[in-house]
Coordinates of C-alpha atoms and ligand atoms in Angstrom, one line a residue:
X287 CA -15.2 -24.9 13.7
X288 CA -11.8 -26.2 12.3
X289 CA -8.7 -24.0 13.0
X290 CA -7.0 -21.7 10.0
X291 CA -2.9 -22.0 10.0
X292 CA -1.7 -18.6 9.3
X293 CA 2.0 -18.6 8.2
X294 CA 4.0 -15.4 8.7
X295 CA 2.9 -12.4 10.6
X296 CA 3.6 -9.9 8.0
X297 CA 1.2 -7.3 7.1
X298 CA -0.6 -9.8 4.7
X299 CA -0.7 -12.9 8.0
X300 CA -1.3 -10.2 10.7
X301 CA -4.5 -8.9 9.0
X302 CA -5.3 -12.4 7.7
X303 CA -5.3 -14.1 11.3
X304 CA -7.4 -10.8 12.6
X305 CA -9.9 -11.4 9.8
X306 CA -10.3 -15.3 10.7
X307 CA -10.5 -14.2 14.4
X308 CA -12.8 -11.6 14.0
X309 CA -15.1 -13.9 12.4
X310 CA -15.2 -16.4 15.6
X311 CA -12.3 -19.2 14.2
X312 CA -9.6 -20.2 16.1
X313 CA -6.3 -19.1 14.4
X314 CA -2.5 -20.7 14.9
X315 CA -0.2 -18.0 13.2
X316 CA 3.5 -19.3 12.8
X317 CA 5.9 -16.7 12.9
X318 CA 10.0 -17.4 12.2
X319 CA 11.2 -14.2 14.2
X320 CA 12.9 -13.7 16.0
X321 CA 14.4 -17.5 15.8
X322 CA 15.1 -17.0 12.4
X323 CA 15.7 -13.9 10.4
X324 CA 14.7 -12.4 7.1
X325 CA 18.0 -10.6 5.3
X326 CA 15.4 -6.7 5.5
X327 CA 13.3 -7.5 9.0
X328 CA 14.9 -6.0 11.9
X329 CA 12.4 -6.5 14.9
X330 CA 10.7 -9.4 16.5
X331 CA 7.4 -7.8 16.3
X332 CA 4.4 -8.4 13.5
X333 CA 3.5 -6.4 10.8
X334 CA 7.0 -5.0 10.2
X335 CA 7.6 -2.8 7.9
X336 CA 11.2 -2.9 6.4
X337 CA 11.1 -0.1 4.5
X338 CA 9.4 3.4 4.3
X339 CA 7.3 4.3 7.2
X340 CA 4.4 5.4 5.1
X341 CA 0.8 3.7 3.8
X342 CA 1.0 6.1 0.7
X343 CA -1.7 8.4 -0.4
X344 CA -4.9 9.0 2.0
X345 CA -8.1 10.1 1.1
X346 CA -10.7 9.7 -2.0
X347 CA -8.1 10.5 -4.7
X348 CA -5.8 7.7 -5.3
X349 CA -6.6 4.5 -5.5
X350 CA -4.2 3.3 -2.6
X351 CA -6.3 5.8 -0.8
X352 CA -9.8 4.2 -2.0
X353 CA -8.2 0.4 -1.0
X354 CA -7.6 1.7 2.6
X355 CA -11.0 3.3 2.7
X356 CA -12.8 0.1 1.6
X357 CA -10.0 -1.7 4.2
X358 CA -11.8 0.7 6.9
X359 CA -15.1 -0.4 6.0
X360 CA -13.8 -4.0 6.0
X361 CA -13.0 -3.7 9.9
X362 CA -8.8 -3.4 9.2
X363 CA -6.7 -4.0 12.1
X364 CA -3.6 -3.3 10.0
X365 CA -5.6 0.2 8.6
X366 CA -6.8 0.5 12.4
X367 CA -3.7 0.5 13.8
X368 CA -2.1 2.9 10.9
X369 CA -4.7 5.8 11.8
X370 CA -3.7 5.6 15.5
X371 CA -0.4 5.8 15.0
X372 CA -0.1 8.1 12.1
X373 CA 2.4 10.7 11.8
X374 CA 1.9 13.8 9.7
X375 CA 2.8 13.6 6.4
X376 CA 0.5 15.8 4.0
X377 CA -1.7 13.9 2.1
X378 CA -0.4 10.6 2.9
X379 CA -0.5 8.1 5.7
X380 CA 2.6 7.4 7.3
X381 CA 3.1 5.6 10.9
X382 CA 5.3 5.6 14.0
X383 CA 6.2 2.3 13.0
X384 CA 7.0 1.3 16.4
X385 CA 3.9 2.2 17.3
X386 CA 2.5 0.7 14.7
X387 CA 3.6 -2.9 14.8
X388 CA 3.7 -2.6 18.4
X389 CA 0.1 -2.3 18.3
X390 CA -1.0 -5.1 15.5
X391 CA 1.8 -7.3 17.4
X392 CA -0.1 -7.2 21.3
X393 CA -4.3 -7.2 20.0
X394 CA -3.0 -10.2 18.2
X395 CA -1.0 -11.6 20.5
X396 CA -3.8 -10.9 23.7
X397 CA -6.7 -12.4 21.1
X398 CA -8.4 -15.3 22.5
X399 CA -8.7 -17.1 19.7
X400 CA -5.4 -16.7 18.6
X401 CA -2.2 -18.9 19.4
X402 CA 0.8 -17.9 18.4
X403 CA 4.3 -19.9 17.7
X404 CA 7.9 -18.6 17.1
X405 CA 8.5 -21.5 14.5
X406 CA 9.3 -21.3 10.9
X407 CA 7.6 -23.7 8.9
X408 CA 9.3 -25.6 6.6
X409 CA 6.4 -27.4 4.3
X410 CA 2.6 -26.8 4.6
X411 CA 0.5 -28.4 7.0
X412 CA -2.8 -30.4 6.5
X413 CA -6.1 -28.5 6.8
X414 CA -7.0 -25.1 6.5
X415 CA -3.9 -22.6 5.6
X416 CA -2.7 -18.9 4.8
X417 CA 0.5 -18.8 3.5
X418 CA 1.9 -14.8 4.1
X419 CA 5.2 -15.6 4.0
X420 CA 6.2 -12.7 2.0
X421 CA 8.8 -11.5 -0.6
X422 CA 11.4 -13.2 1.9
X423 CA 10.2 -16.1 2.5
X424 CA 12.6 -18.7 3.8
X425 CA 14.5 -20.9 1.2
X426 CA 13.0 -24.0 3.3
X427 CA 9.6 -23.2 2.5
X428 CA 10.3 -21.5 -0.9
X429 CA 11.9 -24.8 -2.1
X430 CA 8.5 -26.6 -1.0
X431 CA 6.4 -24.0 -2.9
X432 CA 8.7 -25.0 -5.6
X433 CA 7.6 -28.3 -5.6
X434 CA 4.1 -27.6 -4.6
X435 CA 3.5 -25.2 -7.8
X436 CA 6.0 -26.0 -10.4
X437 CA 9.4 -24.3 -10.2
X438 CA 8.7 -22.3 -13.3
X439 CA 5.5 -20.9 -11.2
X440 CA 7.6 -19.6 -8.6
X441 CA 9.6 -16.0 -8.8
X442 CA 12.6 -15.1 -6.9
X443 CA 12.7 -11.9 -8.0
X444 CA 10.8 -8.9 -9.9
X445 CA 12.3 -7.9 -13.1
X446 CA 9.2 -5.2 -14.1
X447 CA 9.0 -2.8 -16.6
X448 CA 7.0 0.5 -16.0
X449 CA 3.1 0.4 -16.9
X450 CA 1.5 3.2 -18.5
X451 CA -2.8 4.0 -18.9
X452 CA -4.2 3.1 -22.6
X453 CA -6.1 6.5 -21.6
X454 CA -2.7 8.4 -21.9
X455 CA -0.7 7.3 -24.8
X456 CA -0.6 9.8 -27.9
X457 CA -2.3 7.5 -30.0
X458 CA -1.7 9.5 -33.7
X459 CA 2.0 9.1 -32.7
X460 CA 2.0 5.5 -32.5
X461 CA 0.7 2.7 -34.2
X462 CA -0.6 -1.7 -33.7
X463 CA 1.5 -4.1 -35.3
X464 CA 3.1 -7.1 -35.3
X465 CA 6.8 -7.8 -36.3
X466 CA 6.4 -8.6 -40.0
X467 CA 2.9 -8.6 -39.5
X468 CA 2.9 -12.2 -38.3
X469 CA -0.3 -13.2 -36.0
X470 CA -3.2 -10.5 -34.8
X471 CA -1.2 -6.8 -34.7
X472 CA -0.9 -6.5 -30.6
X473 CA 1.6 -4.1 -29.9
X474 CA 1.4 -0.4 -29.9
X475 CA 5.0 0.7 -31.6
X476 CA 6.4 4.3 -30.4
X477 CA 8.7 5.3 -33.5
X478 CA 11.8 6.9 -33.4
X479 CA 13.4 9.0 -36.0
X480 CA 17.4 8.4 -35.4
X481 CA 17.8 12.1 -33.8
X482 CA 15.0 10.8 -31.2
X483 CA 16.5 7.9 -30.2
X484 CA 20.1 9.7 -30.0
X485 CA 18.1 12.1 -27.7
X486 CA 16.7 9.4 -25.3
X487 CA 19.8 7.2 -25.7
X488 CA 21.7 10.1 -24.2
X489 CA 19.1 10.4 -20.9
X490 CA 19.0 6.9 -20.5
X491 CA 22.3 5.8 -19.8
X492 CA 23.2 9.3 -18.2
X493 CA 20.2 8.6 -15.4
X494 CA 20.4 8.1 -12.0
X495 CA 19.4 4.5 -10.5
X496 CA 18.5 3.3 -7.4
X497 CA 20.8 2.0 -4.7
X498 CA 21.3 -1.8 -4.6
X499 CA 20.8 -3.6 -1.5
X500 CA 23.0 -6.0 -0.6
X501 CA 20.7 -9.0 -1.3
X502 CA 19.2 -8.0 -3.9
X503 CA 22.9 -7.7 -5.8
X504 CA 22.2 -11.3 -7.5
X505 CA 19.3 -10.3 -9.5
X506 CA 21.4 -9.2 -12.3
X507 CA 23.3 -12.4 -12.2
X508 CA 20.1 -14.3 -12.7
X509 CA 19.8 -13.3 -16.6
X510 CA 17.5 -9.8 -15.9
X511 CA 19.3 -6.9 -17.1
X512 CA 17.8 -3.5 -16.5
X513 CA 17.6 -1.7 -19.5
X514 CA 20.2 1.3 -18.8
X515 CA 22.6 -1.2 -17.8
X516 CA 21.8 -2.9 -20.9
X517 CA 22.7 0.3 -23.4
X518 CA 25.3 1.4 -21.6
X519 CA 27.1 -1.3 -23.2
X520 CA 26.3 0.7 -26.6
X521 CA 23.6 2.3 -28.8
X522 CA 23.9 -1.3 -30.8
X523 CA 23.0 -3.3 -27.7
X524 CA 19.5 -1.8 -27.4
X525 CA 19.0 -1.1 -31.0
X526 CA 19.6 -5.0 -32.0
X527 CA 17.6 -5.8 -28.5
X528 CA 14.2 -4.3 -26.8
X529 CA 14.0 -1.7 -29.4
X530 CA 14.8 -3.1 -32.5
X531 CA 12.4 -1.9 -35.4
X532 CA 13.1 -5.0 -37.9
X533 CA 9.4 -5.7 -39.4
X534 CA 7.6 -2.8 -37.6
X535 CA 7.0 -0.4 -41.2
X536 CA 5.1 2.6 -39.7
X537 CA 2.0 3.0 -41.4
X538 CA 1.3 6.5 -41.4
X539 CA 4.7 6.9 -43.0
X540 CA 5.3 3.5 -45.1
X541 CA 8.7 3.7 -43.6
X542 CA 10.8 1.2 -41.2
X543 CA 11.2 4.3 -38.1
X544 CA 15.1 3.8 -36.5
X545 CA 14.1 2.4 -33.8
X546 CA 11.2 1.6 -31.9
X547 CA 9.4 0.9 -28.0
X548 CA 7.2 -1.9 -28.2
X549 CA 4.3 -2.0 -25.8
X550 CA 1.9 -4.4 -24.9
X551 CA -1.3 -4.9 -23.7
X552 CA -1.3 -5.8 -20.0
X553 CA -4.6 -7.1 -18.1
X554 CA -7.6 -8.2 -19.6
X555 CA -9.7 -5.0 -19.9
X556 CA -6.9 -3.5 -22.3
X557 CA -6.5 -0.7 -20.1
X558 CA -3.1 -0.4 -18.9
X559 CA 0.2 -1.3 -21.5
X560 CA 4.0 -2.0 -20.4
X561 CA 7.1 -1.1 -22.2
X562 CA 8.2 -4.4 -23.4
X563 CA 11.7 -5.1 -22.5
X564 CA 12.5 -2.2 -20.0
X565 CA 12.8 -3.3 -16.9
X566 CA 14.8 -0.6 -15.0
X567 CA 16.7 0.0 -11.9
X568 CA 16.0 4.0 -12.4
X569 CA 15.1 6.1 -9.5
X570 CA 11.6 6.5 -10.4
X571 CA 11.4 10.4 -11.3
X572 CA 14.1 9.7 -13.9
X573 CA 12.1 6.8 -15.5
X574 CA 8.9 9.9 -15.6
X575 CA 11.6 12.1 -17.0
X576 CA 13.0 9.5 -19.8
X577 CA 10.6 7.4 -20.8
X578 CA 8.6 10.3 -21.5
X579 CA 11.2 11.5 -24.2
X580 CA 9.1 8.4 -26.1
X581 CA 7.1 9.2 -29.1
X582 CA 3.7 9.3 -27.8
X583 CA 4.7 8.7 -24.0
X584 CA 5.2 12.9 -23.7
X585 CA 2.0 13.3 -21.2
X586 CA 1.9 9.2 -20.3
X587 CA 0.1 8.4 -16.7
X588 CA 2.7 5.7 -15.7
X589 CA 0.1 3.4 -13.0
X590 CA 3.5 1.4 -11.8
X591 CA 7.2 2.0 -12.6
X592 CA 9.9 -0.5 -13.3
X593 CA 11.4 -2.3 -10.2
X594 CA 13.3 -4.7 -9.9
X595 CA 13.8 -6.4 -6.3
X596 CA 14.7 -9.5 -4.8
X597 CA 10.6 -10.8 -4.2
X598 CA 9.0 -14.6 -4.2
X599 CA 5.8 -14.6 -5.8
X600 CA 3.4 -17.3 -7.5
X601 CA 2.1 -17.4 -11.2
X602 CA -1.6 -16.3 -9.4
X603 CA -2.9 -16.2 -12.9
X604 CA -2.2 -19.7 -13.1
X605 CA -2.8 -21.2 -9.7
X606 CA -5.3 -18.9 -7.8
X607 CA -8.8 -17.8 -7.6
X608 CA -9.9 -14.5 -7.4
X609 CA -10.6 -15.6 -3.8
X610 CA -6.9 -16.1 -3.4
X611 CA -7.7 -20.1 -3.0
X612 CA -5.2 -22.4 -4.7
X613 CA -6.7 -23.9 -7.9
X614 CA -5.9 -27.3 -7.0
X615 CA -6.6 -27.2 -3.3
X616 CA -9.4 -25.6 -2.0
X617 CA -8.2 -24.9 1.4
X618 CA -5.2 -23.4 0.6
X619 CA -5.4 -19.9 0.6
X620 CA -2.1 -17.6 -0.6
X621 CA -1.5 -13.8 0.3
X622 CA 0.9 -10.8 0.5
X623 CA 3.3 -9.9 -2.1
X624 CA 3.6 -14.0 -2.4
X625 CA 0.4 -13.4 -4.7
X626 CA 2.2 -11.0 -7.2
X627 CA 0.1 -7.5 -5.3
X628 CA 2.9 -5.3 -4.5
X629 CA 3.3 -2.7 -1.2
X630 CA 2.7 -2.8 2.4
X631 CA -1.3 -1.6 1.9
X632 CA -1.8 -4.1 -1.0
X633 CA -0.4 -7.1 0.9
X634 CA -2.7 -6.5 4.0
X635 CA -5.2 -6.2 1.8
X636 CA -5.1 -9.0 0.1
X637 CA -4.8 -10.9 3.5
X638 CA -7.8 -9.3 4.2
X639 CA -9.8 -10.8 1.7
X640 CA -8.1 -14.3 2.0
X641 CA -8.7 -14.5 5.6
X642 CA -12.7 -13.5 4.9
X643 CA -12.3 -16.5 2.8
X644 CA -10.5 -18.9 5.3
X645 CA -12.7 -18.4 8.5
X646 CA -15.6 -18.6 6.2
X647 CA -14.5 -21.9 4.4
X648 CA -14.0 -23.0 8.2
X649 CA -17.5 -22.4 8.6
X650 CA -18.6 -23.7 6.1
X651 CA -19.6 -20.4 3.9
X652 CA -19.1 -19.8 0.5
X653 CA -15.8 -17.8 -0.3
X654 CA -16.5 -14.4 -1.3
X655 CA -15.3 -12.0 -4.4
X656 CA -15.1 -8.2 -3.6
X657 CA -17.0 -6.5 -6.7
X658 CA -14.3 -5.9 -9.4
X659 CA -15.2 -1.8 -9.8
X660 CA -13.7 -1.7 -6.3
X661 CA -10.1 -1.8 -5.6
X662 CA -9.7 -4.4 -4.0
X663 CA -11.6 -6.3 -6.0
X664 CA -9.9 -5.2 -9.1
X665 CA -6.4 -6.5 -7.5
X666 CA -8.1 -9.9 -6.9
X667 CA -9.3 -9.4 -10.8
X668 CA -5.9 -8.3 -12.2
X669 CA -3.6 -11.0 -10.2
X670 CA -6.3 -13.9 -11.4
X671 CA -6.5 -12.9 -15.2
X672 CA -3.4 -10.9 -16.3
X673 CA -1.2 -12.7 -18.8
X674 CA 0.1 -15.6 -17.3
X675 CA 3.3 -15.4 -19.8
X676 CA 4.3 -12.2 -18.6
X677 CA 3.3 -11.8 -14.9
X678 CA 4.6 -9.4 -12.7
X679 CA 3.6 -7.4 -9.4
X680 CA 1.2 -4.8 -9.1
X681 CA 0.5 -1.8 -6.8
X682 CA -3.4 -0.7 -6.4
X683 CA -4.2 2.3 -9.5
X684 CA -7.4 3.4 -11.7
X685 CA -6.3 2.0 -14.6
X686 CA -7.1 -1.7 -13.1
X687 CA -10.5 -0.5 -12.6
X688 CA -13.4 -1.2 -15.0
X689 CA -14.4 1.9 -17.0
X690 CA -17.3 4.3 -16.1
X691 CA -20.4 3.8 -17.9
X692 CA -20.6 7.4 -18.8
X693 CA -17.6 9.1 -21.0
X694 CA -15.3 11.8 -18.7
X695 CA -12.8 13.6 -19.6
X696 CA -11.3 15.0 -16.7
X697 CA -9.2 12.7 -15.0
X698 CA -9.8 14.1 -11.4
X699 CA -13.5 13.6 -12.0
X700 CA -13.4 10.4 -13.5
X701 CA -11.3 9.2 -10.7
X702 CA -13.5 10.7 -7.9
X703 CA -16.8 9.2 -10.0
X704 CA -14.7 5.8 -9.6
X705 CA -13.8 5.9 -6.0
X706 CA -17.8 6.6 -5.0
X707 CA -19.0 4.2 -6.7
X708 CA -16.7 1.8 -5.1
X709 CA -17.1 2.9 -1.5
X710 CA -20.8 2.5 -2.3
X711 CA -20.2 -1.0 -3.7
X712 CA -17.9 -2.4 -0.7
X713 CA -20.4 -1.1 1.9
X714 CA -22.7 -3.7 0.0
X715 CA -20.5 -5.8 0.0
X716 CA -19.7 -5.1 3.8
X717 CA -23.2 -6.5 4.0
X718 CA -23.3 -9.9 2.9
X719 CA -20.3 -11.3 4.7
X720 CA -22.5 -11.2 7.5
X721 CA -25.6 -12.9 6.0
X722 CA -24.7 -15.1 3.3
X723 CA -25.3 -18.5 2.2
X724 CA -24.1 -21.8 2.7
X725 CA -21.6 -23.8 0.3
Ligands
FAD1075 P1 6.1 -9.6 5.1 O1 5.5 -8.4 5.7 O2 7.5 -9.7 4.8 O3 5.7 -10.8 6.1 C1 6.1 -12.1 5.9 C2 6.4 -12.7 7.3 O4 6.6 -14.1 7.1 C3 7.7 -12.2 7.9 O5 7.4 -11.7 9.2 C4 8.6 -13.4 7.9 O6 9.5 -13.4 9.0 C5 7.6 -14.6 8.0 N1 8.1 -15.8 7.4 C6 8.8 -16.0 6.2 N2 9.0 -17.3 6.0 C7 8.5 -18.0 7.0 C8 8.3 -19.4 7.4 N3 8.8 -20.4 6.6 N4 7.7 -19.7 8.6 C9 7.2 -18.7 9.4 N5 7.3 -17.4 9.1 C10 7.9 -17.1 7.9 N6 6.3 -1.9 0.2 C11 5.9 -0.6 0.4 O7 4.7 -0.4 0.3 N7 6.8 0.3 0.8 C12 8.1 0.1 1.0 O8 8.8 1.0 1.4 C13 8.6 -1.2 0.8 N8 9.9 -1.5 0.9 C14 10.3 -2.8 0.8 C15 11.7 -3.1 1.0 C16 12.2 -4.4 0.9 C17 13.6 -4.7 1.2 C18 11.3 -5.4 0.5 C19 11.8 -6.8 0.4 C20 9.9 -5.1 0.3 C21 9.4 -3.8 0.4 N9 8.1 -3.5 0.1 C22 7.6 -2.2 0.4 C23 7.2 -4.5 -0.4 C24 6.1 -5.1 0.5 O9 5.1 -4.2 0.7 C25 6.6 -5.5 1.9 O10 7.6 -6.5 1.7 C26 5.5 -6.1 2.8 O11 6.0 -6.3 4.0 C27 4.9 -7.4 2.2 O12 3.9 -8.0 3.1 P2 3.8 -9.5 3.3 O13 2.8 -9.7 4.4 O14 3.6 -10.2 2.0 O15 5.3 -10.0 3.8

């Protein structure tokens, strides 16, 4: 059987060269620390995580919670080595981290059929490779990517505005059009009467934001600016910008409303909608606390807010597969945040699945497709079809999962009906990876 070439032993590579392993092909996993140093790791082990010590939400009802479930039944070593090292922390899943990457860092490191090497790679090498490289990658190999996918396909940062559920907009407050009615009506317009807007002007630019690391200071400089920022230069800024209601006449008054948030439809299913124009620096209570001042975003289920960090990510949309293959090479396989999933749980997911796909395209196997009603099939779904014009990261949440068949109302129920049915799909699924066919 051919060796796989992981690159990076992140959480995305670490679970990737486990998967391949696990599945009896050799793995070489490149890893640049500790020779070379990302501007957030601080150890030399795998599986670091910079950040937060917790996995999020455990348990049935969340949908991070149903990803690390199906992960579970998927044979994680990343979710293996979380639940022996977990800390309390209520309902969610945080780790000793040391513990933690200590652990991922010597089964993969003591694998047989595992080498690794302290080197960072600087352009992709022939044959069969998983690039986990990360929201730092290093310029060298960024610049290659560059040329390797088109260096409008390649982000250096993540400019996002909050995402809200369909299922949760006030829809007799708001209303589909397009400015001056030109081309198929596609936004949902929240109107403002003048004293609304002087309301939510008010909280805006009075909020508090997050703090700014160090590297992540040249984001505004790169032609992104985060909406408070943006109206704190005055009321005019915004109205003449993001909410400018020129050509929008609300129909249920016949009148052109002050001014106006324009949202837009944002994967495929119709199902989830982003606040065109806001992306935010706002701690992320405040952006709950503001943006729900909105006509029609009072009670709004917001599935991701705004970020914006310093990340590298691909236009998936355009360039992968749902099997996290690279269009125009077949044994290329991309994952971690590099693929535009966002979080610690996401990217070792994702590795997950493209490391299933690597040791089986070694073999010979047909690469495999989680179901899309489960979640990490719907993240494989979302980052393959969302609007390749306005990509952006995304965390695991309901809303990217297909609807029920059957009409609920209660959103606990509907959620727990949604997580069975897709721990009773991936255990299926768990199935044929073990007796499938041939390419
Ligand atoms: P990483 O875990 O970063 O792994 C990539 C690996 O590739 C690294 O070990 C790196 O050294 C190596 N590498 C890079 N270039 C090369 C090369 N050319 N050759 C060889 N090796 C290379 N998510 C959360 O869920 N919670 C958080 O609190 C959180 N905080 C974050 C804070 C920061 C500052 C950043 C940047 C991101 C944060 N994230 C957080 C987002 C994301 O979940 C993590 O970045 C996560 O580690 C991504 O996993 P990954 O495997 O894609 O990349």
């Amino acid at each position: 059987v051919p060796k796989v070439t992981v690159i990076g032993a992140g959480l995305a590579g670490s679970e990737a060269a486990w998967q391949i392993a696990s599945h009896g092909v050799p793995v070489v996993l490149y890893e640049m620390r500790p020779v070379k140093k990302t501007p957030a790791h601080i150890s030399d082990q795998f599986a670091e995580l910079v950040c937060s010590n917790s996995l999020r939400a455990n348990g049935l009802t969340n949908a991070v919670g149903v990803l690390k479930e199906e992960m579970r039944i998927l044979n994680s070593l990343i979710l293996r080595a979380a639940d022996k090292h977990a800390v309390p922390a209520g309902g969610a899943l945080a780790v000793d981290r040391e513990g933690f990457s200590g652990e991922v860092t010597a089964i993969l490191r003591n694998h047989p059929l595992i080498e690794v090497r302290n080197e960072e790679l600087e352009s992709l090498p022939e044959g069969i490779v998983v690039v986990a490289t990360g929201p730092l990658t290093s310029p060298a190999l960024s610049k290659h990517l560059q040329e390797l996918t088109g260096e409008e396909y390649l982000y250096f940062y993540d400019a996002a505005a909050p995402i809200v559920e369909k299922d949760s907009i006030d829809m007799s407050k708001v209303y589909l059009a397009s400015r001056y009615d030109k081309g198929e009506a596609a936004y949902l317009n929240c109107p403002m009467t003048e004293e609304e807007f002087n309301r939510f002007y008010e909280a805006l630019i009075t909020a508090e934001s997050a703090p700014v690391k160090e590297f992540e200071k040249e984001i505004y400089f790169e032609g992104c600016m985060p909406i408070e920022v943006m109206a704190k230069r005055g009321r005019q800024t915004v109205l003449f910008g993001p909410m400018k209601p020129v050509g929008l006449v609300n129909p249920h008054t016949g009148e052109l409303p002050f001014a106006v948030v324009q949202l837009r439809q944002d994967n495929a299913a119709g199902t989830l909608y982003n606040l065109v124009g806001f992306q935010t620096h706002l701690k992320w209570g405040e952006q709950k606390r503001v943006f729900s001042l909105i006509p029609g975003l009072e009670n709004a289920e917001f599935v991701r807010y705004g970020v914006m960090h310093r990340n590298t990510f691909i236009n998936s949309p355009s360039l992968l597969h749902p099997t996290y293959q690279f269009k125009r090479r077949d044994n290329l396989f991309f994952a971690g945040q590099m693929t535009g999933v966002e979080g610690y749980v996401e990217s070792a997911a994702s590795g997950l699945i493209a490391g299933l796909n690597a040791a089986r395209y070694a073999k010979g196997l047909e690469c495999l497709v989680p179901p899309p009603d489960t979640a990490l099939g719907s993240m494989a779904q979302y980052i393959t079809t969302a609007d390749f014009k306005h990509f952006q990261p995304m965390n695991a949440n309901f809303g990217l999962f297909p609807p029920l068949e059957e009409k609920i109302k209660n959103k606990k129920l509907k959620n727990e009906k949604i997580a069975l049915r897709a721990i009773e799909k991936i255990q299926n699924f768990s199935q044929n990876i073990y007796n499938s066919t041939c390419k």
